[in-house]
């Protein structure tokens, strides 16, 4: 093959098999010649005619104009990028076969930058529609078509699904579907084929989903072959439960009972506990920890930020000390001497519960017997970090409990996470009143400051969240466009510095405006002890208004705070706004969240803010987020551990997801699926990537 292997490899195409799975985006109909006189503006067509005039105009913009004629009429062709050799080739008298989209101009129809070929008499027309492939890595359409055509001839397209099942579903066979998509006969309408609801597309999509489901099943089976300590002694957990200052909600009780059953097994639990912000996940994790410790093992709880780890330690320490368990905190900013002391106590099993940030795994903590790992705000951690921790207990794996308030819709979670059970807490503790969300243009900032002064004066505590600078990784990337397009990208360092500066200025401004009320400030650059001191003071009620960067985004729990202001809310992503807003409404006081924005809003920013205003339900918000951003954005491959789907769309193809799950569930052999061929075709031996 005369193709550039390296360029193809960059597209992930290494084998002929990979080439045939490279499917067209759309089609061109080059099977017919349309008389120039019959052209309709806006309708792509192919014409053939003779060049009657060639003109190169240097100004106002270098332009090559050609007039082409057939028996029925004339049309202009216009090129802005062209070579001298092209001009030579296009002399008057030459016959050209041209395809493009005609449009009306001052002098009749014209085509701008059409595709063309020099035609000779009797030149054949293709008998199939011409596929247009996603072009990338500088490979031309012509070489893609040639390479794919050759690959189709030399690849065996194994049928992976029994014919009977396909007939039931009204779908064609794999080989037929693939050939149709690569070179449809002209009687198939091109637009119908570009639509993924065409049976040929659905057959390919089913194949991809089957490969995914089969590999997920395999990963799950592999996990159930692993061993873990059964943690079955419920004595301590019962004591902890008895000491709680509140009753568990029904949803918490259900979640706890599932987890308790999981822990009692000799296979490692791998459970994701999803619950909206404030739904009370921490106490469920605490019960699991008590069960593990009561059964003679240790527990690690990891949080994504120091503030959150601190808070967990402050909250959990009294609960566990009351039942005779030592709790320690290990974060990056703990003094070296203390770290050593904690590590030793962990190694000798004096510490039952160790709470920390990533530092837990980064600093080589050796547990005497790690029975359970809890990962809070799981979406903030990468897969690799989880693995390194779980690799610590030698032969047996610890049980794992992940918690997240950024809910991934259930089907998505089950489809994307290789071997994860999902439990949902779908009820808030009693007595919460819904948060009222207001949108306010920045022009009314002064008025807002007065309202904050009144609220804080009346004893309410307030978060004032400073804006993100530029587009953050979490937003949808069009924030830059919304805020003025041509801005130069800035480095992460610069961005953080600017955010810090904004926070400091806001703090100074509000301190003046709100005096004598106490205004606090917390941001990522503050030394850990100071951060902790500020959060504690806010928790005690000594600070009325807390100016903060997004360091308070997740997990922070100060029930008396009941008003939140977010500046430049249009720069935040939906999930992030929901998390932020979840810092209020945690007590019984009526809470409000004011999203301040700068007009004009981009359409996406506008829909995000509207959704925030209309819904308090994290799951509904997640659904909208999914629609606005697509699953790829929400679950980066790194996080999900699964290569993203190429053709299937979990929402659009939900019915096929069901079919695939059912077929794969009938356990490969029984269902007649060609499992090995499926995995080889879609993952080409790379599927251990799924095991993460
Ligand atoms: P999240 O699920 O967001 O992590 P937390 O675990 O921080 O939520 O809980 C939010 C608040 O609700 C905490 O102050 C917690 O003590 C309280 N809480 C949890 N469960 C209950 C309950 N069953 N009844 C009353 N308050 C509860
Ligand atoms: Mg939490």
XYZ file of C-alpha atoms and ligand atoms in Angstrom:
720
model
C 0.000 0.000 0.000
C 1.324 3.410 -0.887
C 0.072 4.989 2.296
C 1.887 6.680 5.064
C 1.846 4.174 7.897
C 2.966 6.642 10.496
C 0.231 9.098 9.721
C -2.352 6.377 10.001
C -0.875 5.198 13.267
C -1.417 8.676 14.627
C -5.123 8.189 13.952
C -4.962 4.934 15.911
C -5.125 2.942 12.695
C -2.647 0.090 12.753
C -4.395 -2.781 11.066
C -6.634 -3.263 8.047
C -9.361 -3.992 10.621
C -8.950 -0.491 12.038
C -9.229 1.045 8.598
C -12.552 -0.536 7.783
C -13.978 0.830 11.042
C -13.119 4.344 9.940
C -16.600 5.345 8.797
C -17.726 8.230 6.582
C -19.203 11.441 7.882
C -21.278 12.050 4.788
C -21.462 11.307 1.075
C -21.129 13.048 -2.230
C -23.173 11.944 -5.160
C -20.793 11.873 -8.111
C -22.735 9.227 -9.987
C -24.582 11.740 -12.120
C -23.815 14.818 -14.162
C -26.308 17.662 -13.794
C -26.750 20.040 -16.735
C -25.587 23.489 -15.663
C -28.952 24.902 -16.625
C -30.674 22.631 -14.093
C -28.609 23.656 -11.047
C -30.484 24.764 -7.961
C -28.732 27.157 -5.571
C -27.654 25.472 -2.355
C -28.044 21.927 -3.717
C -24.652 20.230 -4.195
C -24.211 18.789 -7.653
C -21.696 17.628 -10.226
C -21.409 19.302 -13.604
C -19.163 18.763 -16.603
C -18.247 21.408 -19.134
C -15.607 23.197 -21.105
C -13.465 26.030 -19.791
C -14.311 29.146 -21.786
C -12.426 31.771 -19.840
C -9.675 31.884 -17.191
C -8.821 34.987 -15.269
C -6.421 35.676 -12.404
C -7.194 38.899 -10.582
C -4.612 40.192 -8.118
C -6.922 42.577 -6.238
C -8.750 43.052 -3.898
C -7.830 39.463 -3.097
C -5.858 37.199 -5.386
C -8.567 35.224 -7.143
C -8.715 32.668 -9.923
C -12.008 32.787 -11.809
C -13.003 30.268 -14.435
C -16.042 30.202 -16.607
C -17.336 26.757 -17.467
C -19.995 26.017 -20.085
C -22.062 23.087 -21.233
C -24.899 22.956 -23.737
C -27.391 24.169 -21.131
C -25.597 27.126 -19.557
C -22.567 28.653 -17.851
C -21.217 28.757 -14.342
C -18.354 30.581 -12.614
C -15.755 28.743 -10.517
C -13.800 30.752 -8.038
C -10.587 29.898 -6.162
C -8.745 31.965 -3.583
C -5.948 29.503 -2.916
C -4.290 28.163 -6.030
C -0.974 27.372 -7.651
C 0.507 28.521 -10.936
C 0.463 24.934 -12.149
C -3.268 24.884 -11.574
C -3.771 27.914 -13.758
C -1.793 26.278 -16.522
C -3.842 23.124 -16.265
C -7.093 25.003 -16.515
C -6.676 26.549 -19.964
C -9.626 27.414 -22.151
C -10.879 24.403 -24.067
C -10.201 21.917 -21.242
C -13.068 19.738 -20.073
C -13.629 19.678 -16.328
C -15.781 17.566 -14.077
C -16.675 19.727 -11.114
C -18.622 19.131 -7.916
C -19.660 21.663 -5.345
C -22.475 23.783 -4.087
C -23.807 26.310 -6.586
C -24.886 29.696 -5.312
C -26.245 32.794 -6.962
C -23.835 35.583 -7.685
C -24.026 38.865 -9.557
C -23.283 37.075 -12.817
C -25.380 33.931 -12.486
C -24.349 30.794 -10.589
C -20.925 30.163 -9.170
C -19.118 27.574 -7.068
C -16.398 28.593 -4.643
C -13.528 26.132 -4.261
C -15.299 23.198 -5.897
C -13.648 19.813 -6.301
C -12.650 19.277 -9.898
C -10.906 16.864 -12.215
C -9.795 17.226 -15.795
C -12.209 15.060 -17.770
C -11.574 13.110 -20.924
C -14.207 11.860 -23.288
C -15.906 8.722 -22.098
C -14.575 9.057 -18.537
C -16.644 6.705 -16.369
C -18.870 7.860 -13.532
C -18.605 6.038 -10.202
C -21.510 3.670 -9.589
C -21.534 4.320 -5.836
C -21.885 7.367 -3.636
C -18.500 8.753 -2.665
C -17.806 8.642 1.084
C -16.297 11.636 2.828
C -14.203 10.509 5.814
C -13.274 12.531 8.860
C -10.001 13.932 7.672
C -7.150 14.102 10.091
C -3.395 13.908 10.406
C -3.056 15.401 6.946
C -4.248 12.334 5.093
C -6.118 13.243 1.925
C -9.602 11.959 1.156
C -8.231 10.225 -1.915
C -5.636 8.221 0.011
C -8.098 7.417 2.776
C -10.595 6.130 0.205
C -7.960 4.076 -1.540
C -6.602 2.585 1.678
C -10.046 1.797 3.040
C -11.107 0.279 -0.265
C -8.094 -2.034 -0.209
C -8.634 -2.876 3.457
C -12.250 -3.826 2.751
C -11.036 -6.309 0.167
C -8.464 -7.997 2.367
C -10.298 -8.013 5.718
C -12.530 -10.817 6.818
C -15.652 -9.198 8.250
C -16.748 -11.814 10.733
C -20.396 -11.859 11.728
C -20.382 -11.510 15.504
C -24.116 -11.699 16.211
C -26.286 -14.736 15.395
C -28.459 -14.149 12.328
C -31.636 -14.918 14.247
C -30.992 -12.074 16.693
C -30.262 -9.679 13.869
C -33.463 -10.667 12.119
C -35.427 -10.024 15.319
C -33.900 -6.578 15.542
C -34.412 -5.843 11.855
C -30.709 -5.208 11.369
C -28.438 -6.230 8.495
C -25.312 -8.329 8.904
C -22.060 -6.656 9.886
C -20.264 -7.075 6.561
C -23.250 -5.840 4.578
C -23.716 -2.824 6.852
C -20.061 -1.888 6.647
C -19.865 -2.214 2.867
C -23.027 -0.197 2.470
C -21.656 2.602 4.619
C -18.362 2.716 2.762
C -19.833 2.652 -0.732
C -23.581 2.924 -0.991
C -25.265 2.419 -4.374
C -26.830 5.623 -5.712
C -30.395 4.505 -5.059
C -29.676 4.801 -1.315
C -30.314 8.372 -0.356
C -27.166 9.989 0.981
C -28.909 11.990 3.732
C -30.605 8.840 5.063
C -27.205 7.174 5.385
C -25.621 10.080 7.146
C -28.298 9.623 9.797
C -27.218 7.196 12.483
C -30.689 5.729 12.805
C -30.176 3.961 9.485
C -30.161 0.168 10.051
C -26.614 -0.111 8.703
C -25.390 2.412 11.259
C -27.344 0.730 14.005
C -25.709 -2.585 13.184
C -22.253 -1.027 13.557
C -23.286 0.755 16.744
C -24.631 -2.482 18.174
C -21.292 -4.120 17.433
C -19.417 -1.401 19.269
C -21.742 -1.543 22.267
C -21.463 -5.318 22.367
C -17.698 -5.113 22.447
C -17.962 -2.671 25.322
C -20.426 -4.760 27.283
C -18.464 -7.941 26.777
C -15.265 -6.357 27.986
C -17.034 -4.876 31.011
C -18.341 -8.325 31.886
C -14.869 -9.745 31.606
C -13.455 -7.066 33.858
C -16.166 -7.780 36.402
C -15.514 -11.484 36.283
C -11.815 -10.821 36.779
C -12.569 -8.779 39.865
C -14.832 -11.354 41.425
C -11.897 -13.730 41.252
C -9.989 -11.418 43.605
C -9.942 -11.868 47.340
C -10.599 -9.453 50.180
C -11.013 -9.721 53.930
C -14.632 -10.227 54.891
C -15.522 -7.422 57.293
C -18.479 -8.812 59.135
C -18.253 -7.615 62.741
C -20.942 -4.988 63.139
C -20.416 -4.166 66.826
C -18.571 -0.877 66.408
C -20.816 0.325 63.613
C -23.847 -0.292 65.807
C -22.287 1.778 68.584
C -21.471 4.596 66.189
C -25.014 4.505 64.873
C -26.376 4.643 68.401
C -24.306 7.753 69.163
C -25.381 9.762 66.112
C -27.264 12.969 66.889
C -29.823 12.149 64.174
C -31.703 9.263 62.609
C -30.559 7.946 59.239
C -32.866 8.747 56.374
C -34.470 5.818 54.569
C -32.091 6.230 51.664
C -29.070 6.276 53.970
C -30.308 3.130 55.684
C -30.728 1.351 52.357
C -27.283 2.404 51.170
C -25.697 1.330 54.449
C -27.352 -2.043 54.300
C -26.014 -2.708 50.774
C -22.549 -1.671 51.802
C -22.660 -3.761 54.963
C -23.501 -6.817 52.848
C -20.691 -6.036 50.406
C -18.170 -5.681 53.201
C -19.068 -9.055 54.640
C -18.028 -10.765 51.406
C -14.641 -12.234 50.641
C -14.480 -10.322 47.335
C -13.487 -6.684 47.285
C -16.405 -4.283 47.214
C -16.250 -1.722 44.439
C -19.163 0.551 45.029
C -19.977 4.087 43.999
C -22.233 5.901 46.416
C -23.960 8.710 44.611
C -25.999 11.285 46.396
C -26.762 14.876 45.775
C -24.801 17.496 47.664
C -25.870 17.491 51.297
C -27.600 14.113 51.106
C -25.424 12.784 53.929
C -22.890 10.444 52.346
C -20.233 11.016 55.014
C -22.127 9.264 57.753
C -22.632 6.210 55.554
C -18.892 6.117 54.898
C -18.279 6.465 58.648
C -20.471 3.434 59.337
C -18.570 1.421 56.739
C -15.312 2.524 58.358
C -16.552 1.473 61.790
C -17.518 -1.916 60.426
C -14.041 -2.416 58.928
C -12.253 -1.273 62.070
C -14.562 -3.342 64.244
C -13.544 -6.340 62.151
C -9.909 -5.752 62.981
C -8.717 -3.734 59.984
C -7.785 -0.175 59.109
C -9.518 2.388 56.948
C -8.236 5.190 54.708
C -10.472 8.072 53.683
C -9.167 10.253 50.855
C -10.532 13.657 49.974
C -9.552 15.821 47.018
C -8.671 18.951 48.999
C -6.982 19.701 52.305
C -9.964 21.719 53.445
C -12.189 18.729 52.951
C -9.768 16.298 54.584
C -9.502 18.664 57.564
C -13.228 18.891 57.803
C -13.656 15.119 57.719
C -11.084 14.767 60.450
C -12.794 17.382 62.600
C -16.184 15.771 62.085
C -15.200 12.127 62.363
C -12.635 12.320 65.154
C -15.170 12.848 67.966
C -17.454 10.148 66.564
C -14.657 7.591 66.436
C -12.899 8.602 69.631
C -16.213 8.084 71.407
C -16.013 4.436 70.380
C -12.325 4.141 71.207
C -10.781 4.480 67.750
C -7.775 6.668 66.991
C -8.155 8.983 63.994
C -5.237 10.736 62.281
C -4.947 13.274 59.498
C -2.208 13.160 56.883
C -2.016 15.910 54.300
C 0.806 17.494 52.375
C 1.147 20.324 54.846
C 1.390 18.266 58.020
C 4.841 18.812 59.555
C 7.433 16.206 58.659
C 7.879 15.159 62.268
C 4.143 14.621 62.704
C 3.936 12.738 59.443
C 6.567 10.321 60.651
C 4.744 9.836 63.912
C 1.443 9.198 62.103
C 3.056 6.789 59.654
C 4.525 4.757 62.478
C 1.224 4.587 64.286
C -0.465 3.488 61.079
C 2.123 0.770 60.533
C 1.535 -0.608 64.031
C -2.228 -0.460 63.679
C -2.641 2.037 66.519
C -4.451 4.285 64.067
C -7.756 2.836 62.983
C -8.860 5.575 60.643
C -6.459 7.603 58.527
C -7.856 10.636 56.722
C -5.941 12.506 54.069
C -5.492 13.896 50.603
C -3.505 12.386 47.754
C -0.580 12.664 50.118
C -1.854 9.383 51.527
C -0.838 7.539 48.423
C 1.977 9.762 47.325
C 3.955 9.404 50.509
C 4.250 5.688 50.839
C 2.057 5.070 53.856
C 2.269 1.443 54.955
C -0.810 0.090 56.636
C -0.656 -2.863 58.922
C -3.910 -4.139 57.503
C -5.917 -1.939 55.193
C -9.463 -3.244 54.961
C -11.361 -0.390 53.344
C -10.572 2.615 51.219
C -13.071 5.442 50.945
C -12.599 7.943 48.134
C -14.687 11.059 48.691
C -15.653 13.211 45.721
C -14.408 10.393 43.570
C -14.799 12.322 40.315
C -11.853 14.455 41.371
C -9.419 11.571 41.409
C -7.951 9.736 38.470
C -8.159 6.010 38.133
C -4.425 5.594 38.537
C -4.480 7.142 41.998
C -7.091 4.696 43.181
C -5.109 1.779 41.921
C -1.938 2.772 43.683
C -3.708 2.831 46.982
C -5.463 -0.461 46.485
C -2.196 -2.111 45.535
C -0.956 -1.644 49.086
C -2.423 -4.476 51.053
C -0.370 -7.266 49.605
C -2.315 -10.363 48.683
C -5.785 -9.233 49.506
C -7.373 -6.123 48.105
C -9.137 -3.677 50.371
C -12.802 -2.968 49.799
C -13.456 0.305 48.011
C -16.192 2.822 48.513
C -16.303 5.789 46.188
C -18.538 8.755 46.821
C -19.655 11.408 44.408
C -22.117 14.231 44.380
C -21.606 14.868 40.708
C -23.996 12.232 39.708
C -23.361 10.330 36.589
C -26.655 9.070 35.228
C -27.011 5.475 36.234
C -26.873 3.924 32.789
C -23.800 5.939 32.011
C -22.079 4.898 35.203
C -22.842 1.251 34.641
C -21.732 1.421 31.054
C -18.557 3.317 31.634
C -17.096 2.056 34.846
C -15.724 -1.375 34.246
C -16.935 -3.135 37.352
C -18.688 -0.779 39.625
C -21.856 -1.211 41.622
C -23.833 1.975 42.066
C -25.958 2.951 45.050
C -27.926 6.151 45.109
C -29.022 8.222 48.095
C -32.075 9.858 46.656
C -33.408 11.671 49.699
C -32.211 14.650 51.669
C -32.163 14.724 55.465
C -35.404 16.163 56.839
C -35.960 19.852 57.443
C -34.019 21.207 54.482
C -35.711 23.957 52.585
C -34.960 24.281 48.896
C -32.365 26.825 47.837
C -33.774 29.766 45.928
C -31.530 30.674 43.013
C -31.498 34.160 41.508
C -29.742 35.451 38.430
C -28.458 38.966 38.671
C -26.572 41.054 36.116
C -23.271 42.418 37.299
C -24.633 45.928 36.888
C -26.592 45.417 40.085
C -23.591 44.493 42.199
C -23.889 47.461 44.563
C -27.451 46.625 45.366
C -26.391 43.064 46.060
C -23.666 44.184 48.467
C -26.332 46.068 50.421
C -28.512 42.987 50.580
C -25.575 40.908 51.766
C -24.908 43.501 54.468
C -28.515 43.270 55.624
C -28.528 39.458 55.624
C -25.194 39.188 57.457
C -26.316 41.858 59.912
C -29.311 39.655 60.674
C -26.993 36.754 61.554
C -26.910 34.812 58.302
C -23.545 33.561 57.080
C -22.529 34.193 53.511
C -20.136 32.686 50.947
C -18.895 35.086 48.305
C -17.290 33.098 45.495
C -14.776 34.901 43.313
C -14.716 34.385 39.592
C -12.609 31.984 37.661
C -10.177 33.701 35.360
C -10.365 32.635 31.721
C -11.786 29.291 30.802
C -11.116 26.701 33.471
C -10.785 23.049 32.609
C -14.272 22.459 33.968
C -16.158 24.856 31.775
C -17.221 24.026 28.300
C -14.464 25.826 26.502
C -16.646 28.433 24.913
C -16.360 30.690 27.922
C -13.504 32.426 26.150
C -15.718 33.148 23.193
C -18.435 34.405 25.495
C -16.124 36.809 27.199
C -14.709 38.478 24.178
C -13.185 35.910 21.839
C -9.801 37.251 20.982
C -8.275 37.046 24.444
C -4.860 35.501 24.597
C -4.655 32.218 26.499
C -2.802 32.547 29.758
C -0.799 30.026 31.671
C -2.120 28.183 34.669
C 0.279 30.097 36.916
C -0.900 33.433 35.584
C -4.495 32.373 35.927
C -4.060 31.338 39.534
C -2.237 34.567 40.290
C -5.065 36.578 38.763
C -7.682 34.632 40.658
C -5.802 35.203 43.848
C -5.513 38.903 43.150
C -9.239 39.142 42.447
C -10.024 37.347 45.691
C -7.776 39.664 47.699
C -9.318 42.746 46.111
C -12.847 41.487 46.633
C -12.004 40.777 50.251
C -10.675 44.317 50.747
C -13.670 45.861 49.041
C -16.254 43.857 50.986
C -14.422 44.388 54.271
C -14.813 48.133 53.771
C -18.373 47.995 52.518
C -19.573 45.639 55.242
C -17.658 46.950 58.274
C -17.947 46.234 61.158
C -19.020 42.734 60.024
C -16.108 40.290 59.876
C -15.166 39.289 56.338
C -12.852 36.300 55.924
C -10.785 35.132 52.996
C -9.814 31.635 51.924
C -7.955 30.571 48.805
C -5.666 27.829 47.583
C -2.402 29.658 48.256
C -3.095 30.170 51.934
C -0.870 28.006 54.182
C -2.817 24.988 55.385
C -2.934 26.076 59.034
C -4.412 29.421 58.061
C -6.930 27.804 55.758
C -7.942 25.564 58.590
C -8.185 28.470 61.019
C -10.390 30.464 58.643
C -12.699 27.513 57.989
C -12.982 26.809 61.691
C -13.783 30.448 62.436
C -16.434 30.405 59.729
C -17.796 27.149 61.142
C -18.032 28.736 64.620
C -19.830 31.745 63.207
C -16.989 34.193 63.964
C -16.827 35.179 60.313
C -19.943 36.621 58.724
C -18.946 36.700 55.082
C -16.375 34.343 53.623
C -14.747 35.447 50.387
C -13.486 32.310 48.671
C -12.091 30.899 45.482
C -13.319 27.530 44.305
C -11.331 25.827 47.075
C -14.675 25.589 48.835
C -16.276 23.941 45.848
C -16.669 20.438 47.184
C -17.736 18.948 50.454
C -17.447 21.937 52.779
C -20.174 21.667 55.372
C -21.123 24.728 57.418
C -24.844 24.312 58.081
C -25.402 27.879 59.278
C -24.292 29.398 55.941
C -27.432 30.270 54.040
C -26.493 32.758 51.338
C -24.097 32.324 48.473
C -22.992 34.789 45.849
C -21.130 33.561 42.781
C -19.440 36.208 40.685
C -19.185 35.652 36.953
C -21.309 32.573 37.260
C -21.282 32.286 33.465
C -17.682 31.133 33.618
C -18.450 28.048 35.674
C -19.627 24.667 34.437
C -22.988 23.279 35.478
C -21.653 20.566 37.750
C -19.362 23.066 39.404
C -22.173 25.550 40.019
C -24.305 22.851 41.543
C -21.449 21.796 43.816
C -20.823 25.362 44.868
C -24.462 26.024 45.542
C -24.531 22.863 47.648
C -22.475 24.703 50.294
C -25.681 26.417 51.378
C -29.037 24.878 52.196
C -27.346 22.405 54.537
C -29.181 23.563 57.625
C -32.794 24.335 58.261
C -32.617 28.050 57.406
C -34.019 29.166 54.071
C -31.088 29.517 51.712
C -30.432 31.519 48.601
C -27.845 31.512 45.883
C -27.239 34.555 43.719
C -25.564 33.881 40.389
C -24.113 37.116 39.143
C -23.321 37.274 35.456
C -21.930 39.653 32.908
C -23.993 40.224 29.798
C -24.035 39.304 26.991
C -24.315 35.613 27.706
C -23.409 32.956 25.159
C -26.319 30.611 24.387
C -24.719 27.763 26.350
C -23.987 29.949 29.351
C -27.550 31.193 29.254
C -28.988 27.676 29.263
C -26.658 26.662 32.085
C -27.781 29.525 34.285
C -31.395 28.898 33.480
C -31.093 25.242 34.436
C -29.492 26.283 37.723
C -32.381 28.583 38.401
C -34.994 25.993 37.588
C -33.576 22.928 39.285
C -32.126 21.938 42.626
C -31.854 18.316 41.638
C -28.289 17.200 41.005
C -29.394 14.294 38.879
C -31.467 16.443 36.621
C -28.641 18.939 36.367
C -26.260 16.137 35.480
C -28.580 15.073 32.686
C -28.582 18.573 31.267
C -24.839 18.761 31.676
C -24.544 15.588 29.688
C -26.619 17.086 26.920
C -24.710 20.344 26.878
C -21.277 18.794 27.029
C -21.560 15.175 25.951
C -20.275 12.219 27.952
C -16.758 12.524 26.599
C -16.276 15.749 28.461
C -17.730 14.484 31.683
C -15.921 11.190 31.727
C -12.522 11.748 30.243
C -10.943 8.480 29.182
C -8.539 8.899 32.067
C -11.303 8.995 34.585
C -13.591 6.359 33.203
C -10.766 4.029 32.322
C -12.660 3.133 29.188
C -12.004 4.325 25.678
C -14.850 6.521 24.615
C -17.401 5.180 22.217
C -16.741 6.129 18.631
C -20.120 5.753 17.014
C -22.595 4.851 19.725
C -24.298 7.505 21.807
C -25.662 6.250 25.089
C -28.645 8.576 25.040
C -29.611 8.246 21.405
C -28.909 4.526 21.260
C -30.317 3.656 24.663
C -32.371 0.817 23.173
C -29.250 -0.750 21.654
C -27.415 -0.398 24.960
C -30.153 -2.553 26.461
C -29.890 -5.092 23.651
C -26.126 -5.224 24.020
C -26.299 -5.624 27.754
C -28.800 -8.422 27.428
C -26.842 -10.228 24.697
C -23.562 -9.901 26.541
C -25.284 -10.932 29.758
C -26.407 -14.225 28.223
C -22.717 -14.872 28.756
C -20.931 -14.960 25.461
C -21.086 -18.648 24.718
C -24.797 -19.145 25.310
C -25.839 -16.153 23.234
C -23.807 -17.228 20.214
C -21.810 -14.002 20.193
C -18.334 -14.198 18.658
C -16.763 -12.625 21.702
C -13.082 -12.815 20.789
C -13.673 -11.381 17.350
C -15.700 -8.539 18.848
C -12.968 -7.584 21.274
C -10.263 -7.927 18.667
C -12.176 -5.844 16.167
C -12.904 -2.910 18.479
C -10.023 -2.983 20.938
C -7.399 -4.942 19.042
C -5.911 -6.529 22.143
C -5.854 -3.240 24.021
C -8.822 -4.058 26.172
C -6.850 -4.558 29.349
C -6.995 -0.766 29.352
C -10.519 -1.389 30.576
C -9.367 -3.143 33.683
C -8.469 0.049 35.506
P -22.648 15.077 51.406
O -23.502 13.945 50.967
O -22.764 16.264 50.524
O -21.231 14.661 51.661
P -22.680 15.415 54.260
O -22.348 14.003 54.532
O -21.598 16.431 54.407
O -23.280 15.539 52.792
O -23.955 15.805 55.099
C -24.538 17.079 55.046
C -25.047 17.496 56.403
O -26.209 16.745 56.738
C -24.056 17.260 57.511
O -24.089 18.359 58.351
C -24.568 16.014 58.188
O -24.189 15.946 59.526
C -26.054 16.163 58.030
N -26.789 14.902 58.003
C -26.424 13.765 57.405
N -27.355 12.812 57.539
C -28.351 13.355 58.265
C -29.600 12.878 58.755
N -30.014 11.617 58.502
N -30.368 13.712 59.451
C -29.960 14.983 59.698
N -28.796 15.494 59.276
C -27.992 14.710 58.569
Mg -19.359 15.128 51.154
